[in-house]
Short mmCIF file of C-alpha atoms and ligand atoms in Angstrom, two decimals:
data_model
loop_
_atom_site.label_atom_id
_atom_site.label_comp_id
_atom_site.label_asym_id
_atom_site.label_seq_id
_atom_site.Cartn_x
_atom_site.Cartn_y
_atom_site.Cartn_z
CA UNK A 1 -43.83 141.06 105.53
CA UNK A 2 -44.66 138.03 103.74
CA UNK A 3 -48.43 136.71 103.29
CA UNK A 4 -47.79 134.25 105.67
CA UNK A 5 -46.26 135.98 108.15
CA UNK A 6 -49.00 138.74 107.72
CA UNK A 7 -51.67 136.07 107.87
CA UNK A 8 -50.07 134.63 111.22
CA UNK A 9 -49.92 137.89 112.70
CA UNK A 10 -53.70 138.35 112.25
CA UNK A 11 -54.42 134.88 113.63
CA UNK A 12 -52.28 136.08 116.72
CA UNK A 13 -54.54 138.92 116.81
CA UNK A 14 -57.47 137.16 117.58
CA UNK A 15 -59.21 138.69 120.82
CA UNK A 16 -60.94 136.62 123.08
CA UNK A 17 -64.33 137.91 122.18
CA UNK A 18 -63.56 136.62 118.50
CA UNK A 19 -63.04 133.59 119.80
CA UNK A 20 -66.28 133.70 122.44
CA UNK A 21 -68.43 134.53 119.25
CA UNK A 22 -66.80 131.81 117.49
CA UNK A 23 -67.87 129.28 120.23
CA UNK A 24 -71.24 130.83 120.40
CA UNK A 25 -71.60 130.29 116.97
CA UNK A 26 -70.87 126.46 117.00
CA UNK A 27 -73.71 125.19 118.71
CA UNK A 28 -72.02 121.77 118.65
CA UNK A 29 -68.93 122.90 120.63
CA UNK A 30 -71.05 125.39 122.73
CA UNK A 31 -73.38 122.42 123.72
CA UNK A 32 -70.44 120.09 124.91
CA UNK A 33 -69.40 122.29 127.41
CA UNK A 34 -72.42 123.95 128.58
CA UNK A 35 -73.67 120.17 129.24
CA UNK A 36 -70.10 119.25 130.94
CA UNK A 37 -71.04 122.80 133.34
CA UNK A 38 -74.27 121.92 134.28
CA UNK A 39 -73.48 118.15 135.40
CA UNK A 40 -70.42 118.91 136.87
CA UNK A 41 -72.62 121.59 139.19
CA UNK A 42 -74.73 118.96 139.85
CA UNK A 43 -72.32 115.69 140.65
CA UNK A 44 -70.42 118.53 143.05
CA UNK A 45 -73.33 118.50 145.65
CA UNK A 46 -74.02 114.94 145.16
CA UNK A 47 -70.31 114.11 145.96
CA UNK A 48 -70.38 116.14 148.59
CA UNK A 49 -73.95 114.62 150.42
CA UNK A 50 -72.15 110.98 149.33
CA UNK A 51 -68.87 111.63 151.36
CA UNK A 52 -70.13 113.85 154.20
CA UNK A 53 -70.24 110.72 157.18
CA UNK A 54 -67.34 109.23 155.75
CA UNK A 55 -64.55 109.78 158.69
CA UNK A 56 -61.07 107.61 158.22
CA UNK A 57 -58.31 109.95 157.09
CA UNK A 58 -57.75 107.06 153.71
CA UNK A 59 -61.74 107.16 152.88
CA UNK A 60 -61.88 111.11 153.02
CA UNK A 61 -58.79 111.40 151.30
CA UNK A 62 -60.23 109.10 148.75
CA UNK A 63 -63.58 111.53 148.84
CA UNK A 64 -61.26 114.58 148.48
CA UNK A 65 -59.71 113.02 145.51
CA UNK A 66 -63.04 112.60 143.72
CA UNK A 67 -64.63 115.73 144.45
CA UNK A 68 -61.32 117.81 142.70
CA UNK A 69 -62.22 115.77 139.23
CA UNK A 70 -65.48 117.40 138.84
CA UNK A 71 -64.58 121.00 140.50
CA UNK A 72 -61.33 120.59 138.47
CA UNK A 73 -64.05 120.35 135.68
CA UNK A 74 -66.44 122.93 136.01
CA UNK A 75 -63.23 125.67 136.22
CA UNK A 76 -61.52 123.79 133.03
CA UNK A 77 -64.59 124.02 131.04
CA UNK A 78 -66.09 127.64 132.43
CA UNK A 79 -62.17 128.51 130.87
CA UNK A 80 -63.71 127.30 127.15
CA UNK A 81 -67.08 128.62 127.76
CA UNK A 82 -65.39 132.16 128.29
CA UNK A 83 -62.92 131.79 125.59
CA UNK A 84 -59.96 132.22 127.65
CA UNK A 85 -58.63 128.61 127.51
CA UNK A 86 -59.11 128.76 123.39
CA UNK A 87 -57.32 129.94 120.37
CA UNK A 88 -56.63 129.94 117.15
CA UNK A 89 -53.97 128.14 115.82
CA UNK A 90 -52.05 128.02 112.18
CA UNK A 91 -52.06 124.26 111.17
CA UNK A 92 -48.42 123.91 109.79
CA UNK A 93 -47.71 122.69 106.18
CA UNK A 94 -48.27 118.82 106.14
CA UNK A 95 -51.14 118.99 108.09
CA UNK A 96 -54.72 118.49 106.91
CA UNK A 97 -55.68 122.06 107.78
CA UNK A 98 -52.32 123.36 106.45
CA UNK A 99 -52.69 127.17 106.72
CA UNK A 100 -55.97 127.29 108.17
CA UNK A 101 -57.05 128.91 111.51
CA UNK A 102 -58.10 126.14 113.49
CA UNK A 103 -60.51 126.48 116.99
CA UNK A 104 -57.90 125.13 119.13
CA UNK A 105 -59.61 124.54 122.73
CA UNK A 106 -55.71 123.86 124.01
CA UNK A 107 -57.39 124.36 128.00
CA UNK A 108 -59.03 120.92 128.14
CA UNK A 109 -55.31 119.34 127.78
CA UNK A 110 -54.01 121.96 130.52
CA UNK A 111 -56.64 121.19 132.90
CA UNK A 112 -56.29 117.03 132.25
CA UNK A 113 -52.81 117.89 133.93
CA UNK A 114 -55.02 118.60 136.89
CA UNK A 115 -57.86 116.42 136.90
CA UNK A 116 -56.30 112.88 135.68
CA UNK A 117 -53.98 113.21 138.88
CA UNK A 118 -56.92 113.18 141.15
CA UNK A 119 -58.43 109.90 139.26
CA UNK A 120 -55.08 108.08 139.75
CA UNK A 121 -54.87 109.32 143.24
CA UNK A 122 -57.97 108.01 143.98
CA UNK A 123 -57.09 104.52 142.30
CA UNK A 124 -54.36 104.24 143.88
CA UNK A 125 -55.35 104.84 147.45
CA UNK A 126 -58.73 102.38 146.79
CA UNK A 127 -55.81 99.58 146.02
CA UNK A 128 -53.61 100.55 148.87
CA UNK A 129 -50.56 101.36 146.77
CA UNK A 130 -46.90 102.12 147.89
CA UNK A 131 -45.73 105.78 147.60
CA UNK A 132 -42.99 104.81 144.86
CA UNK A 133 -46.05 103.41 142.47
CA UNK A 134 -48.54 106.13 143.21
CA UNK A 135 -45.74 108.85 142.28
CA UNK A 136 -44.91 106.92 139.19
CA UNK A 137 -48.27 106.75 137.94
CA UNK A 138 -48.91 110.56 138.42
CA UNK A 139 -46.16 112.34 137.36
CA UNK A 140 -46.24 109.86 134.17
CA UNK A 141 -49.76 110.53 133.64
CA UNK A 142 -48.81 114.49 134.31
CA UNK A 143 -45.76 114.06 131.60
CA UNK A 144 -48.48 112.73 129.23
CA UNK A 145 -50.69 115.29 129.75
CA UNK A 146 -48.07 118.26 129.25
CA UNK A 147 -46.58 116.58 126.35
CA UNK A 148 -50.22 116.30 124.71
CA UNK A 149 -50.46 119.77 125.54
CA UNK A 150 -47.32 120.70 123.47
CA UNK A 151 -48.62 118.26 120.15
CA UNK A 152 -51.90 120.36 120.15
CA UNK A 153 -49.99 123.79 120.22
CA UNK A 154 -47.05 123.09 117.51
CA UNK A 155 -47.66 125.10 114.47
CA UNK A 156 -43.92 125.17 113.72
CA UNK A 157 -43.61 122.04 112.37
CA UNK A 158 -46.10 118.80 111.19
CA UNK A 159 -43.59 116.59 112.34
CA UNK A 160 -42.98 117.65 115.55
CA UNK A 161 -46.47 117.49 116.70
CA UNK A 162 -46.62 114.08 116.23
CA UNK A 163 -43.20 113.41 117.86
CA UNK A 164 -44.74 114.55 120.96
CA UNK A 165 -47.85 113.11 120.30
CA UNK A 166 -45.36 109.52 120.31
CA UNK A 167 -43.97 111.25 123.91
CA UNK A 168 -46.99 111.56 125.09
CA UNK A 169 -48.07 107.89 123.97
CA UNK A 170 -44.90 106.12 125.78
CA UNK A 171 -45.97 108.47 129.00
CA UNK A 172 -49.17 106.65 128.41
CA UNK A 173 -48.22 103.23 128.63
CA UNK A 174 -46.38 103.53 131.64
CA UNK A 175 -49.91 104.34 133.08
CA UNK A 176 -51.72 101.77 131.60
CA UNK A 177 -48.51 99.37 133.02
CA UNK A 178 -48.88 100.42 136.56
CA UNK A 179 -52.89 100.35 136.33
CA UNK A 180 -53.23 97.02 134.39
CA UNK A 181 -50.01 95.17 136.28
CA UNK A 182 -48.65 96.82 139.27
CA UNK A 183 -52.26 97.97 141.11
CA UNK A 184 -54.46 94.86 140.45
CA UNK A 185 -52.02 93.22 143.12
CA UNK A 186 -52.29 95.84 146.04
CA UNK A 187 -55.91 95.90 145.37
CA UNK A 188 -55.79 92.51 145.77
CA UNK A 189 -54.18 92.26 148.89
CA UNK A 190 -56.30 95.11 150.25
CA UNK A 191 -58.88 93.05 149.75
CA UNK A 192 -60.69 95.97 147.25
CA UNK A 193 -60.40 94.22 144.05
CA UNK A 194 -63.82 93.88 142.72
CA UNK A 195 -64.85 97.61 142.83
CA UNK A 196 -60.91 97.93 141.79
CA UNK A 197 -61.27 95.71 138.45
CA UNK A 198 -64.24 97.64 137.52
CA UNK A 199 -63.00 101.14 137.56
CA UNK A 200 -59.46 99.95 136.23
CA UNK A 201 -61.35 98.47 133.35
CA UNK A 202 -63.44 101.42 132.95
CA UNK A 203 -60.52 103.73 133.38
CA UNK A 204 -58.25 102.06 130.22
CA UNK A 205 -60.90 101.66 128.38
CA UNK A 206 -61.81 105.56 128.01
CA UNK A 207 -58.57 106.93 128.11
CA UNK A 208 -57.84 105.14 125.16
CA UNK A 209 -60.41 106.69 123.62
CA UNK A 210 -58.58 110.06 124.30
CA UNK A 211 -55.68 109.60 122.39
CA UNK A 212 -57.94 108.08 119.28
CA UNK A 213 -59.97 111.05 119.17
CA UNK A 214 -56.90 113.84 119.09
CA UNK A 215 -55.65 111.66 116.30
CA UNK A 216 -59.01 111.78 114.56
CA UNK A 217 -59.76 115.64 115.05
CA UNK A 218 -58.88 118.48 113.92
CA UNK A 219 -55.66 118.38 116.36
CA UNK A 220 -54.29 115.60 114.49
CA UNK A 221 -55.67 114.12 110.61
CA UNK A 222 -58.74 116.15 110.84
CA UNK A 223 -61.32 113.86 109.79
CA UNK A 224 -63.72 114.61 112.45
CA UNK A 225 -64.49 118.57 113.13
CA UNK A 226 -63.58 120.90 116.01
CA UNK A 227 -67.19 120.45 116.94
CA UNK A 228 -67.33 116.94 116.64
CA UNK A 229 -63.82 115.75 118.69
CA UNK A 230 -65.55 118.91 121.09
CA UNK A 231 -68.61 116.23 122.07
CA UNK A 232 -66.03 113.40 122.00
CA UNK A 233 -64.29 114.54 124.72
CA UNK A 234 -67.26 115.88 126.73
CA UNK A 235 -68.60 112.21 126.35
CA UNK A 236 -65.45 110.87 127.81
CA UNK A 237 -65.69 113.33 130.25
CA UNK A 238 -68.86 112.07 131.31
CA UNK A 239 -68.00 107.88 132.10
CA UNK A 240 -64.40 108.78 133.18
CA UNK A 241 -64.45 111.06 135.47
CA UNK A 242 -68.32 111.40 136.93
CA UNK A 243 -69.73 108.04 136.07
CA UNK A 244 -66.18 107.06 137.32
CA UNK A 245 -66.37 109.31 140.54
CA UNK A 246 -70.02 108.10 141.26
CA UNK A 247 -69.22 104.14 141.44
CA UNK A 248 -66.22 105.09 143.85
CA UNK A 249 -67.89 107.16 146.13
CA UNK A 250 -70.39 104.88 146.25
CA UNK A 251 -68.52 101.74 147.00
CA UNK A 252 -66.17 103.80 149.66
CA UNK A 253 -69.15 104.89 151.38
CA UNK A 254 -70.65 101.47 151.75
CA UNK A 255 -67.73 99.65 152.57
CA UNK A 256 -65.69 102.44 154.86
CA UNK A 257 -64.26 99.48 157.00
CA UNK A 258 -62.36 98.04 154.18
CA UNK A 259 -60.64 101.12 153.10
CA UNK A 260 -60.02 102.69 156.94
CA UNK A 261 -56.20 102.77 156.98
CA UNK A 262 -54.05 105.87 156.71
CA UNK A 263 -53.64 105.95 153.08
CA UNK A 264 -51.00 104.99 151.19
CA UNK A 265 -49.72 101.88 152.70
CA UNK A 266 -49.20 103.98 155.77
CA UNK A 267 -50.07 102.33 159.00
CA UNK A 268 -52.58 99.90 156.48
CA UNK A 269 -49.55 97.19 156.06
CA UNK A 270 -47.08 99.04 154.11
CA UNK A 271 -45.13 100.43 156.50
CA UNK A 272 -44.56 98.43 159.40
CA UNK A 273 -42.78 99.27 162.55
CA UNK A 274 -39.06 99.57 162.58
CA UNK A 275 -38.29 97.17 165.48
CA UNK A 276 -40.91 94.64 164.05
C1 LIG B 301 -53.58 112.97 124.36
C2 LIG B 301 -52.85 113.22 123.05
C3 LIG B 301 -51.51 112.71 123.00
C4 LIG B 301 -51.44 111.22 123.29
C5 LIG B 301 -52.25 110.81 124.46
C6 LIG B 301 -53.26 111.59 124.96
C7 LIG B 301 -54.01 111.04 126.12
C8 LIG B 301 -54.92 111.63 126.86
C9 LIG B 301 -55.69 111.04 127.94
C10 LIG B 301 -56.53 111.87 128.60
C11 LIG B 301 -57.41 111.55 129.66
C12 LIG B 301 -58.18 112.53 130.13
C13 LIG B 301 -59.14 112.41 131.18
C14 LIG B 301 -59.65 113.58 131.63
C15 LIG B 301 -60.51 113.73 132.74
O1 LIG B 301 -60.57 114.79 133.32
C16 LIG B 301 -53.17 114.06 125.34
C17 LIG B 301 -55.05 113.10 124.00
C18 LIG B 301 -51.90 109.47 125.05
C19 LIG B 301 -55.55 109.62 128.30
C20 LIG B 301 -59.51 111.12 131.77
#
């Protein structure tokens, strides 16, 4: 066996409880997702006493939306408090950490495939989108998610990481295309485009952030530490999805009458009758 391949082998060795004490033992990374735990316990029952009168099938569905970001939260980071979602990972040559084992909390891109889903469902139901547009923008946002997933885990090969981290990008924009050009217009015409304008903007805004901060941490040039990119994230976490979640609920349960169709276009203008 060679030295790397024995060094390798040992990283693959890692048991969770290695990892667990490693977690424990960076009270930086521990912190940003005990904090994430505790205030996505808390914005739970909040959403829940926000939605709980709210009664046409778009508005609940809207509600429903927003209450899986922050349980989709609370499960994705329990899976880093416990370890399970984390690992160790090789940096390959080329890379900043080259040969290094690197805390690799790979779970928080697994459970974005999840979560981000929700957000866009939720945005696109407040603007009254058509099923075609709403499918784009999640399975896009899905393929970015997955693809991120994949640069974060490749320890074959430098390059490769950042060819998906390009894959991921170009998934990306198609997002940011439907959000910024195709959404402002339904919202428009369902006459929800001042509560729309403000989460859109608050929406592109942060996930940009996202991508910056991989490239920054230890995932991609490593000039900010595992620790570091750790409360990045969990700061992200925080205005985009329950800062987010709390200005939508709030708006949908004040203004229930505007967003009272179906869902979806469905029986709310999109789809009118055949013999019309
Ligand atoms: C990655 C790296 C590869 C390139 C791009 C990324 C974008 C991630 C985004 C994540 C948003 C997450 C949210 C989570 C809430 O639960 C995967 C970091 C483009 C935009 C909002």
């Amino acid at each position: 066996m060679t030295a790397a391949s024995t060094t390798a082998t040992t990283v693959l060795q890692a048991t969770q409880s290695d990892v667990l004490q490693e977690i424990q033992s960076n009270f930086l990374l521990n912190s940003s997702i005990w904090v994430n735990i505790a205030l996505a316990g808390v914005v739970i029952l909040l959403f829940v006493a926000m939605g709980r009168d709210l009664e046409s099938p778009r508005a609940k569905l809207i509600w429903v939306a927003t209450m899986l970001v922050p349980l989709v939260s609370i499960s994705s980071y329990a899976g880093l408090a416990s370890g399970l979602t984390v690992g160790f990972l090789q940096m390959p040559p080329g890379h900043a950490l080259a040969g290094q084992e690197v805390l690799s909390p790979w779970g928080r891109y697994l459970t974005w495939t999840f979560s981000t889903p929700m957000i866009l469902l939720a945005l696109g139901l407040l603007a009254d989108t058509d099923i075609a547009s709403l499918f784009t923008a999640i399975t896009m946002d899905i393929g970015m998610c997955v693809t991120g997933l994949a640069a974060a885990l490749i320890t074959s090969s430098h390059l490769l990481r950042w060819v998906f981290y390009g894959i991921s990008c170009a998934f990306f924009v198609a997002v940011l295309y439907v959000l910024l050009v195709q959404w402002p217009a339904d919202a428009e015409a369902a006459g929800t485009s001042e509560i729309f304008g403000t989460l859109k903007i608050l929406t592109v805004v942060l996930w940009l952030g996202y991508p910056i901060l991989w490239a920054l941490g230890s995932e991609g040039v490593a000039l900010l530490s595992v620790g570091v990119t750790s409360w990045g994230y969990s700061g992200l976490d925080i205005l985009a999805k329950y800062v987010f979640a709390f200005l939508l609920l709030r708006w949908v349960a004040a203004n229930e009458g505007t967003v009272s169709g179906s869902g979806m276009g469905i029986g709310s203008g999109g789809a009118a009758p055949a013999d019309d």
